[in-house]
mmCIF file of N, CA and C in Angstrom:
data_model
loop_
_atom_site.group_PDB
_atom_site.id
_atom_site.type_symbol
_atom_site.label_atom_id
_atom_site.label_comp_id
_atom_site.label_asym_id
_atom_site.label_seq_id
_atom_site.Cartn_x
_atom_site.Cartn_y
_atom_site.Cartn_z
ATOM 1 N N MET A 272 2.876 5.269 54.045
ATOM 2 C CA MET A 272 2.683 4.150 52.917
ATOM 3 C C MET A 272 3.516 3.051 53.030
ATOM 4 N N SER A 273 3.261 2.134 52.503
ATOM 5 C CA SER A 273 4.111 0.923 52.548
ATOM 6 C C SER A 273 4.835 0.842 51.219
ATOM 7 N N THR A 274 5.873 -0.134 51.158
ATOM 8 C CA THR A 274 6.653 -0.097 49.703
ATOM 9 C C THR A 274 5.567 -0.709 48.867
ATOM 10 N N ALA A 275 4.772 -1.728 49.398
ATOM 11 C CA ALA A 275 3.867 -2.330 48.178
ATOM 12 C C ALA A 275 2.928 -1.629 47.794
ATOM 13 N N SER A 276 2.190 -0.396 48.135
ATOM 14 C CA SER A 276 1.154 0.085 47.852
ATOM 15 C C SER A 276 1.734 1.214 47.088
ATOM 16 N N ILE A 277 3.136 1.806 47.209
ATOM 17 C CA ILE A 277 3.630 2.981 46.412
ATOM 18 C C ILE A 277 4.132 1.655 44.936
ATOM 19 N N ALA A 278 4.608 0.534 45.126
ATOM 20 C CA ALA A 278 4.779 -0.139 43.958
ATOM 21 C C ALA A 278 3.419 -0.625 43.019
ATOM 22 N N ASN A 279 2.814 -0.682 44.109
ATOM 23 C CA ASN A 279 1.194 -0.985 43.500
ATOM 24 C C ASN A 279 0.769 0.000 42.185
ATOM 25 N N ASN A 280 0.935 1.236 43.310
ATOM 26 C CA ASN A 280 0.556 2.605 42.623
ATOM 27 C C ASN A 280 1.076 2.969 40.969
ATOM 28 N N ALA A 281 2.871 2.642 41.209
ATOM 29 C CA ALA A 281 3.470 2.861 40.296
ATOM 30 C C ALA A 281 3.092 1.983 39.039
ATOM 31 N N TYR A 282 2.938 0.595 39.405
ATOM 32 C CA TYR A 282 2.453 -0.371 38.349
ATOM 33 C C TYR A 282 1.413 0.188 37.541
ATOM 34 N N GLN A 283 0.099 0.672 38.651
ATOM 35 C CA GLN A 283 -1.105 1.056 38.151
ATOM 36 C C GLN A 283 -0.925 2.265 36.576
ATOM 37 N N MET A 284 0.134 3.069 37.327
ATOM 38 C CA MET A 284 0.162 4.373 36.693
ATOM 39 C C MET A 284 0.996 3.800 35.284
ATOM 40 N N ALA A 285 1.976 3.118 35.274
ATOM 41 C CA ALA A 285 2.537 2.714 34.282
ATOM 42 C C ALA A 285 1.821 1.837 33.148
ATOM 43 N N ALA A 286 0.713 1.213 33.863
ATOM 44 C CA ALA A 286 -0.233 0.378 32.904
ATOM 45 C C ALA A 286 -1.156 1.684 32.162
ATOM 46 N N LYS A 287 -1.640 2.243 33.206
ATOM 47 C CA LYS A 287 -2.135 3.590 32.334
ATOM 48 C C LYS A 287 -1.578 4.130 31.367
ATOM 49 N N LEU A 288 -0.559 4.650 31.656
ATOM 50 C CA LEU A 288 0.173 5.485 30.668
ATOM 51 C C LEU A 288 0.566 4.403 28.975
ATOM 52 N N GLN A 289 0.584 3.309 29.353
ATOM 53 C CA GLN A 289 0.736 2.433 28.137
ATOM 54 C C GLN A 289 -0.359 2.033 27.542
ATOM 55 N N GLN A 290 -1.644 2.210 27.998
ATOM 56 C CA GLN A 290 -3.087 2.073 27.433
ATOM 57 C C GLN A 290 -3.004 3.225 26.671
ATOM 58 N N GLN A 291 -2.527 4.621 27.111
ATOM 59 C CA GLN A 291 -2.838 5.785 26.631
ATOM 60 C C GLN A 291 -1.874 5.998 25.357
ATOM 61 N N ALA A 292 -0.898 5.222 25.576
ATOM 62 C CA ALA A 292 0.319 5.082 24.361
ATOM 63 C C ALA A 292 -0.152 4.413 23.229
ATOM 64 N N ARG A 293 -0.775 3.360 23.291
ATOM 65 C CA ARG A 293 -1.647 2.542 22.477
ATOM 66 C C ARG A 293 -2.736 3.257 21.794
ATOM 67 N N ALA A 294 -3.458 3.804 22.566
ATOM 68 C CA ALA A 294 -4.592 4.485 22.128
ATOM 69 C C ALA A 294 -4.052 5.380 20.829
ATOM 70 N N ALA A 295 -3.213 6.410 21.255
ATOM 71 C CA ALA A 295 -2.351 7.337 20.667
ATOM 72 C C ALA A 295 -1.689 6.803 19.412
ATOM 73 N N GLU A 296 -1.294 5.718 19.624
ATOM 74 C CA GLU A 296 -0.634 4.935 18.088
ATOM 75 C C GLU A 296 -2.048 4.611 17.040
ATOM 76 N N ASP A 297 -2.884 4.183 17.941
ATOM 77 C CA ASP A 297 -4.093 3.563 16.984
ATOM 78 C C ASP A 297 -4.683 4.797 16.220
ATOM 79 N N VAL A 298 -4.655 6.067 17.013
ATOM 80 C CA VAL A 298 -5.266 6.998 16.233
ATOM 81 C C VAL A 298 -4.159 7.760 15.454
ATOM 82 N N GLY A 299 -3.169 7.732 15.624
ATOM 83 C CA GLY A 299 -1.777 8.153 14.694
ATOM 84 C C GLY A 299 -1.993 7.159 13.513
ATOM 85 N N ALA A 300 -1.947 6.024 13.784
ATOM 86 C CA ALA A 300 -2.091 4.808 12.370
ATOM 87 C C ALA A 300 -3.260 5.325 11.404
ATOM 88 N N GLN A 301 -4.395 5.701 12.037
ATOM 89 C CA GLN A 301 -5.717 5.673 11.486
ATOM 90 C C GLN A 301 -5.267 7.099 10.531
ATOM 91 N N ARG A 302 -4.916 8.272 11.393
ATOM 92 C CA ARG A 302 -4.703 9.341 10.556
ATOM 93 C C ARG A 302 -3.464 9.377 9.405
ATOM 94 N N ASP A 303 -2.760 8.466 9.483
ATOM 95 C CA ASP A 303 -1.705 8.273 8.616
ATOM 96 C C ASP A 303 -1.893 7.582 7.369
ATOM 97 N N SER A 304 -2.727 6.737 7.692
ATOM 98 C CA SER A 304 -3.197 5.939 6.238
ATOM 99 C C SER A 304 -4.056 6.448 5.328
ATOM 100 N N VAL A 305 -3.873 6.407 3.899
ATOM 101 C CA VAL A 305 -4.257 7.096 3.007
ATOM 102 C C VAL A 305 -5.317 6.225 2.304
ATOM 103 N N ASP A 306 -6.255 6.796 2.104
ATOM 104 C CA ASP A 306 -7.407 5.833 1.213
ATOM 105 C C ASP A 306 -7.009 6.018 -0.547
ATOM 106 N N PHE A 307 -6.689 5.345 -0.946
ATOM 107 C CA PHE A 307 -6.062 5.838 -2.424
ATOM 108 C C PHE A 307 -7.364 6.158 -3.308
ATOM 109 N N GLY A 308 -8.566 5.346 -2.965
ATOM 110 C CA GLY A 308 -10.006 5.756 -3.909
ATOM 111 C C GLY A 308 -10.229 7.056 -3.322
ATOM 112 N N GLN A 309 -10.136 7.562 -2.213
ATOM 113 C CA GLN A 309 -10.575 9.067 -1.828
ATOM 114 C C GLN A 309 -9.693 9.954 -2.476
ATOM 115 N N MET A 310 -8.199 9.605 -2.485
ATOM 116 C CA MET A 310 -7.363 10.561 -3.028
ATOM 117 C C MET A 310 -7.764 10.742 -4.535
ATOM 118 N N VAL A 311 -7.998 9.665 -5.188
ATOM 119 C CA VAL A 311 -8.017 9.736 -6.754
ATOM 120 C C VAL A 311 -9.496 10.538 -6.712
ATOM 121 N N GLN A 312 -10.539 10.398 -5.909
ATOM 122 C CA GLN A 312 -11.776 11.064 -6.062
ATOM 123 C C GLN A 312 -11.542 12.400 -6.057
ATOM 124 N N GLU A 313 -10.764 12.826 -4.745
ATOM 125 C CA GLU A 313 -10.279 14.542 -4.497
ATOM 126 C C GLU A 313 -9.770 14.993 -5.744
ATOM 127 N N ALA A 314 -8.683 14.105 -6.436
ATOM 128 C CA ALA A 314 -8.067 14.418 -7.677
ATOM 129 C C ALA A 314 -8.679 14.969 -8.846
ATOM 130 N N VAL A 315 -9.797 14.004 -9.110
ATOM 131 C CA VAL A 315 -10.583 14.330 -9.815
ATOM 132 C C VAL A 315 -11.583 15.574 -9.777
ATOM 133 N N GLU A 316 -12.042 15.507 -8.832
ATOM 134 C CA GLU A 316 -12.885 16.584 -8.565
ATOM 135 C C GLU A 316 -12.420 18.151 -8.319
ATOM 136 N N THR A 317 -11.013 18.141 -8.186
ATOM 137 C CA THR A 317 -10.112 19.235 -8.211
ATOM 138 C C THR A 317 -10.157 19.767 -9.936
ATOM 139 N N VAL A 318 -9.922 18.690 -10.422
ATOM 140 C CA VAL A 318 -9.530 19.016 -12.111
ATOM 141 C C VAL A 318 -10.976 19.665 -12.461
ATOM 142 N N VAL A 319 -11.933 18.921 -12.210
ATOM 143 C CA VAL A 319 -13.406 19.249 -12.554
ATOM 144 C C VAL A 319 -13.646 20.587 -11.930
ATOM 145 N N ASP A 320 -13.558 20.943 -10.748
ATOM 146 C CA ASP A 320 -13.794 22.180 -10.388
ATOM 147 C C ASP A 320 -12.705 23.425 -11.127
ATOM 148 N N LYS A 321 -11.800 22.886 -11.473
ATOM 149 C CA LYS A 321 -10.710 24.066 -12.239
ATOM 150 C C LYS A 321 -11.109 24.342 -13.378
ATOM 151 N N GLY A 322 -11.771 23.043 -14.336
ATOM 152 C CA GLY A 322 -12.791 23.248 -15.400
ATOM 153 C C GLY A 322 -13.624 24.375 -15.579
ATOM 154 N N ARG A 323 -14.634 24.322 -14.409
ATOM 155 C CA ARG A 323 -15.898 24.869 -13.964
ATOM 156 C C ARG A 323 -15.335 26.335 -13.805
ATOM 157 N N ALA A 324 -14.430 26.496 -13.314
ATOM 158 C CA ALA A 324 -13.860 27.903 -12.973
ATOM 159 C C ALA A 324 -13.653 28.352 -14.379
ATOM 160 N N ALA A 325 -12.425 27.735 -15.004
ATOM 161 C CA ALA A 325 -12.221 28.216 -16.469
ATOM 162 C C ALA A 325 -13.703 28.572 -17.081
ATOM 163 N N ASP A 326 -14.697 27.629 -17.226
ATOM 164 C CA ASP A 326 -15.726 27.730 -17.964
ATOM 165 C C ASP A 326 -16.549 29.206 -17.387
ATOM 166 N N ASP A 327 -16.496 29.357 -16.236
ATOM 167 C CA ASP A 327 -17.164 30.737 -15.580
ATOM 168 C C ASP A 327 -16.268 31.994 -16.060
ATOM 169 N N LYS A 328 -15.049 31.823 -15.859
ATOM 170 C CA LYS A 328 -14.135 33.131 -16.487
ATOM 171 C C LYS A 328 -14.480 33.247 -17.746
ATOM 172 N N ALA A 329 -14.525 32.302 -18.790
ATOM 173 C CA ALA A 329 -14.836 32.742 -20.262
ATOM 174 C C ALA A 329 -16.165 33.154 -20.316
ATOM 175 N N ILE A 330 -17.144 32.471 -19.570
ATOM 176 C CA ILE A 330 -18.512 33.090 -19.737
ATOM 177 C C ILE A 330 -18.335 34.631 -19.384
ATOM 178 N N GLY A 331 -17.716 34.610 -18.190
ATOM 179 C CA GLY A 331 -17.556 36.131 -17.398
ATOM 180 C C GLY A 331 -16.953 37.289 -18.756
ATOM 181 N N MET A 332 -15.749 36.644 -19.633
ATOM 182 C CA MET A 332 -15.255 37.511 -20.400
ATOM 183 C C MET A 332 -16.188 37.895 -21.436
ATOM 184 N N ILE A 333 -17.166 37.019 -21.776
ATOM 185 C CA ILE A 333 -18.144 37.405 -23.255
ATOM 186 C C ILE A 333 -18.856 38.443 -22.551
ATOM 187 N N GLU A 334 -19.433 38.372 -21.242
ATOM 188 C CA GLU A 334 -20.236 39.335 -20.605
ATOM 189 C C GLU A 334 -19.549 40.389 -20.070
ATOM 190 N N GLY A 335 -17.939 40.695 -20.020
ATOM 191 C CA GLY A 335 -17.607 41.671 -20.119
ATOM 192 C C GLY A 335 -17.075 42.176 -18.692
ATOM 193 N N LYS A 336 -17.112 40.706 -17.818
ATOM 194 C CA LYS A 336 -17.224 40.863 -16.013
ATOM 195 C C LYS A 336 -15.744 40.426 -16.087
ATOM 196 N N THR A 337 -14.670 39.543 -16.920
ATOM 197 C CA THR A 337 -13.727 39.078 -16.649
ATOM 198 C C THR A 337 -12.623 39.454 -17.503
ATOM 199 N N GLY A 338 -11.122 39.636 -17.209
ATOM 200 C CA GLY A 338 -10.393 40.102 -18.333
ATOM 201 C C GLY A 338 -9.622 38.733 -18.985
ATOM 202 N N VAL A 339 -9.086 39.115 -20.183
ATOM 203 C CA VAL A 339 -8.778 37.915 -20.989
ATOM 204 C C VAL A 339 -7.556 37.042 -20.061
ATOM 205 N N VAL A 340 -6.788 38.074 -19.296
ATOM 206 C CA VAL A 340 -5.396 37.171 -18.545
ATOM 207 C C VAL A 340 -5.965 36.292 -17.364
ATOM 208 N N ASP A 341 -7.181 36.745 -16.753
ATOM 209 C CA ASP A 341 -7.938 35.500 -16.052
ATOM 210 C C ASP A 341 -8.269 34.578 -16.746
ATOM 211 N N VAL A 342 -8.799 34.664 -17.622
ATOM 212 C CA VAL A 342 -9.665 33.511 -18.400
ATOM 213 C C VAL A 342 -7.888 32.649 -18.810
ATOM 214 N N VAL A 343 -7.154 33.310 -19.504
ATOM 215 C CA VAL A 343 -5.905 32.708 -19.846
ATOM 216 C C VAL A 343 -5.278 31.728 -18.943
ATOM 217 N N THR A 344 -5.108 32.417 -17.436
ATOM 218 C CA THR A 344 -4.604 31.940 -16.334
ATOM 219 C C THR A 344 -5.425 30.662 -15.807
ATOM 220 N N ALA A 345 -6.929 30.714 -15.918
ATOM 221 C CA ALA A 345 -7.653 29.944 -15.451
ATOM 222 C C ALA A 345 -7.692 28.375 -16.420
ATOM 223 N N VAL A 346 -7.450 28.826 -17.556
ATOM 224 C CA VAL A 346 -7.368 27.519 -18.658
ATOM 225 C C VAL A 346 -6.096 26.875 -18.475
ATOM 226 N N ALA A 347 -4.997 27.572 -18.275
ATOM 227 C CA ALA A 347 -3.732 27.395 -18.092
ATOM 228 C C ALA A 347 -3.548 26.081 -16.661
ATOM 229 N N GLU A 348 -4.549 26.689 -15.734
ATOM 230 C CA GLU A 348 -4.208 26.109 -14.575
ATOM 231 C C GLU A 348 -5.003 24.756 -14.824
ATOM 232 N N THR A 349 -6.370 24.809 -15.125
ATOM 233 C CA THR A 349 -6.861 23.476 -15.514
ATOM 234 C C THR A 349 -6.190 22.395 -16.499
ATOM 235 N N GLU A 350 -5.566 23.199 -17.279
ATOM 236 C CA GLU A 350 -4.547 22.310 -18.422
ATOM 237 C C GLU A 350 -3.485 21.607 -17.588
ATOM 238 N N VAL A 351 -2.837 22.135 -16.585
ATOM 239 C CA VAL A 351 -1.729 21.683 -15.747
ATOM 240 C C VAL A 351 -2.382 20.399 -14.830
ATOM 241 N N ALA A 352 -3.446 20.789 -14.356
ATOM 242 C CA ALA A 352 -4.371 20.074 -13.569
ATOM 243 C C ALA A 352 -4.732 18.604 -14.149
ATOM 244 N N LEU A 353 -5.077 18.769 -15.417
ATOM 245 C CA LEU A 353 -5.635 17.776 -16.161
ATOM 246 C C LEU A 353 -4.543 16.949 -16.671
ATOM 247 N N GLU A 354 -3.473 17.396 -17.222
ATOM 248 C CA GLU A 354 -1.898 16.766 -17.377
ATOM 249 C C GLU A 354 -1.268 15.906 -16.414
ATOM 250 N N THR A 355 -1.222 16.653 -15.265
ATOM 251 C CA THR A 355 -1.087 15.947 -13.880
ATOM 252 C C THR A 355 -1.833 14.369 -13.420
ATOM 253 N N MET A 356 -3.038 14.840 -13.547
ATOM 254 C CA MET A 356 -4.019 13.850 -13.440
ATOM 255 C C MET A 356 -3.801 12.785 -14.515
ATOM 256 N N VAL A 357 -3.627 12.896 -15.674
ATOM 257 C CA VAL A 357 -3.284 11.833 -16.882
ATOM 258 C C VAL A 357 -1.833 11.202 -16.550
ATOM 259 N N THR A 358 -0.981 12.128 -16.111
ATOM 260 C CA THR A 358 0.351 11.641 -15.933
ATOM 261 C C THR A 358 0.430 10.381 -14.576
ATOM 262 N N VAL A 359 -0.663 10.844 -13.575
ATOM 263 C CA VAL A 359 -0.506 9.758 -12.579
ATOM 264 C C VAL A 359 -1.432 8.724 -12.941
ATOM 265 N N ARG A 360 -2.411 8.869 -13.781
ATOM 266 C CA ARG A 360 -3.228 7.907 -14.372
ATOM 267 C C ARG A 360 -2.041 6.766 -15.416
ATOM 268 N N ASP A 361 -1.363 7.389 -15.818
ATOM 269 C CA ASP A 361 -0.416 6.602 -16.606
ATOM 270 C C ASP A 361 0.458 5.702 -15.980
ATOM 271 N N ARG A 362 0.963 6.415 -14.786
ATOM 272 C CA ARG A 362 1.767 5.753 -13.929
ATOM 273 C C ARG A 362 1.027 4.440 -12.898
ATOM 274 N N VAL A 363 -0.091 4.847 -12.775
ATOM 275 C CA VAL A 363 -0.549 3.639 -11.750
ATOM 276 C C VAL A 363 -0.994 2.690 -12.767
ATOM 277 N N ILE A 364 -1.218 2.729 -14.217
ATOM 278 C CA ILE A 364 -1.697 1.668 -15.005
ATOM 279 C C ILE A 364 -0.338 1.042 -15.882
ATOM 280 N N SER A 365 0.930 1.888 -15.572
ATOM 281 C CA SER A 365 1.855 1.089 -15.539
ATOM 282 C C SER A 365 2.334 0.131 -14.745
ATOM 283 N N ALA A 366 2.120 0.551 -13.298
ATOM 284 C CA ALA A 366 2.494 -0.025 -11.956
ATOM 285 C C ALA A 366 1.624 -1.024 -12.311
ATOM 286 N N TYR A 367 0.473 -1.254 -12.376
ATOM 287 C CA TYR A 367 -0.398 -2.359 -12.658
ATOM 288 C C TYR A 367 -0.153 -3.737 -13.627
ATOM 289 N N GLU A 368 0.342 -2.945 -14.548
ATOM 290 C CA GLU A 368 0.986 -4.018 -16.035
ATOM 291 C C GLU A 368 1.961 -4.760 -15.026
ATOM 292 N N GLU A 369 3.067 -3.665 -14.761
ATOM 293 C CA GLU A 369 4.288 -4.536 -14.438
ATOM 294 C C GLU A 369 4.013 -5.558 -13.016
ATOM 295 N N ILE A 370 3.115 -5.234 -12.060
ATOM 296 C CA ILE A 370 2.589 -6.354 -10.844
ATOM 297 C C ILE A 370 2.057 -7.485 -11.607
ATOM 298 N N MET A 371 1.115 -7.374 -12.811
ATOM 299 C CA MET A 371 0.557 -8.224 -13.570
ATOM 300 C C MET A 371 1.601 -9.109 -14.216
ATOM 301 N N ARG A 372 2.752 -8.886 -14.530
ATOM 302 C CA ARG A 372 3.741 -9.450 -15.412
ATOM 303 C C ARG A 372 4.705 -10.226 -14.168
ATOM 304 N N MET A 373 4.705 -10.204 -13.204
ATOM 305 C CA MET A 373 5.448 -10.755 -11.965
ATOM 306 C C MET A 373 4.846 -11.917 -11.715
ATOM 307 N N PRO A 374 6.073 -12.951 -11.878
ATOM 308 C CA PRO A 374 5.654 -14.599 -11.559
ATOM 309 C C PRO A 374 4.692 -14.784 -10.267
ATOM 310 N N ILE A 375 4.102 -15.623 -10.401
ATOM 311 C CA ILE A 375 3.656 -16.004 -8.786
ATOM 312 C C ILE A 375 4.440 -17.116 -8.138
#
């Protein structure tokens, strides 16, 4: 093989590797980006699910299928999830208000 064809093959391989690296970066960037709305929706759904689970446990206790400890634990988990959600909401509102006070 001539030196020119070896160099040509090397350049083509380098170009392919560069394209693959760019494609991998694009996929990585898409994977790393966070959709805030989706995150909030999932958090709300988690709180609602925990509330439903606590309700189910309370009904199970009335029916005699669940113990008191399970009900108290479920209610405590729901309370913690709700308090976390309220804290995040307060922080978001505070950040929004601070941004609105900034001069343009």
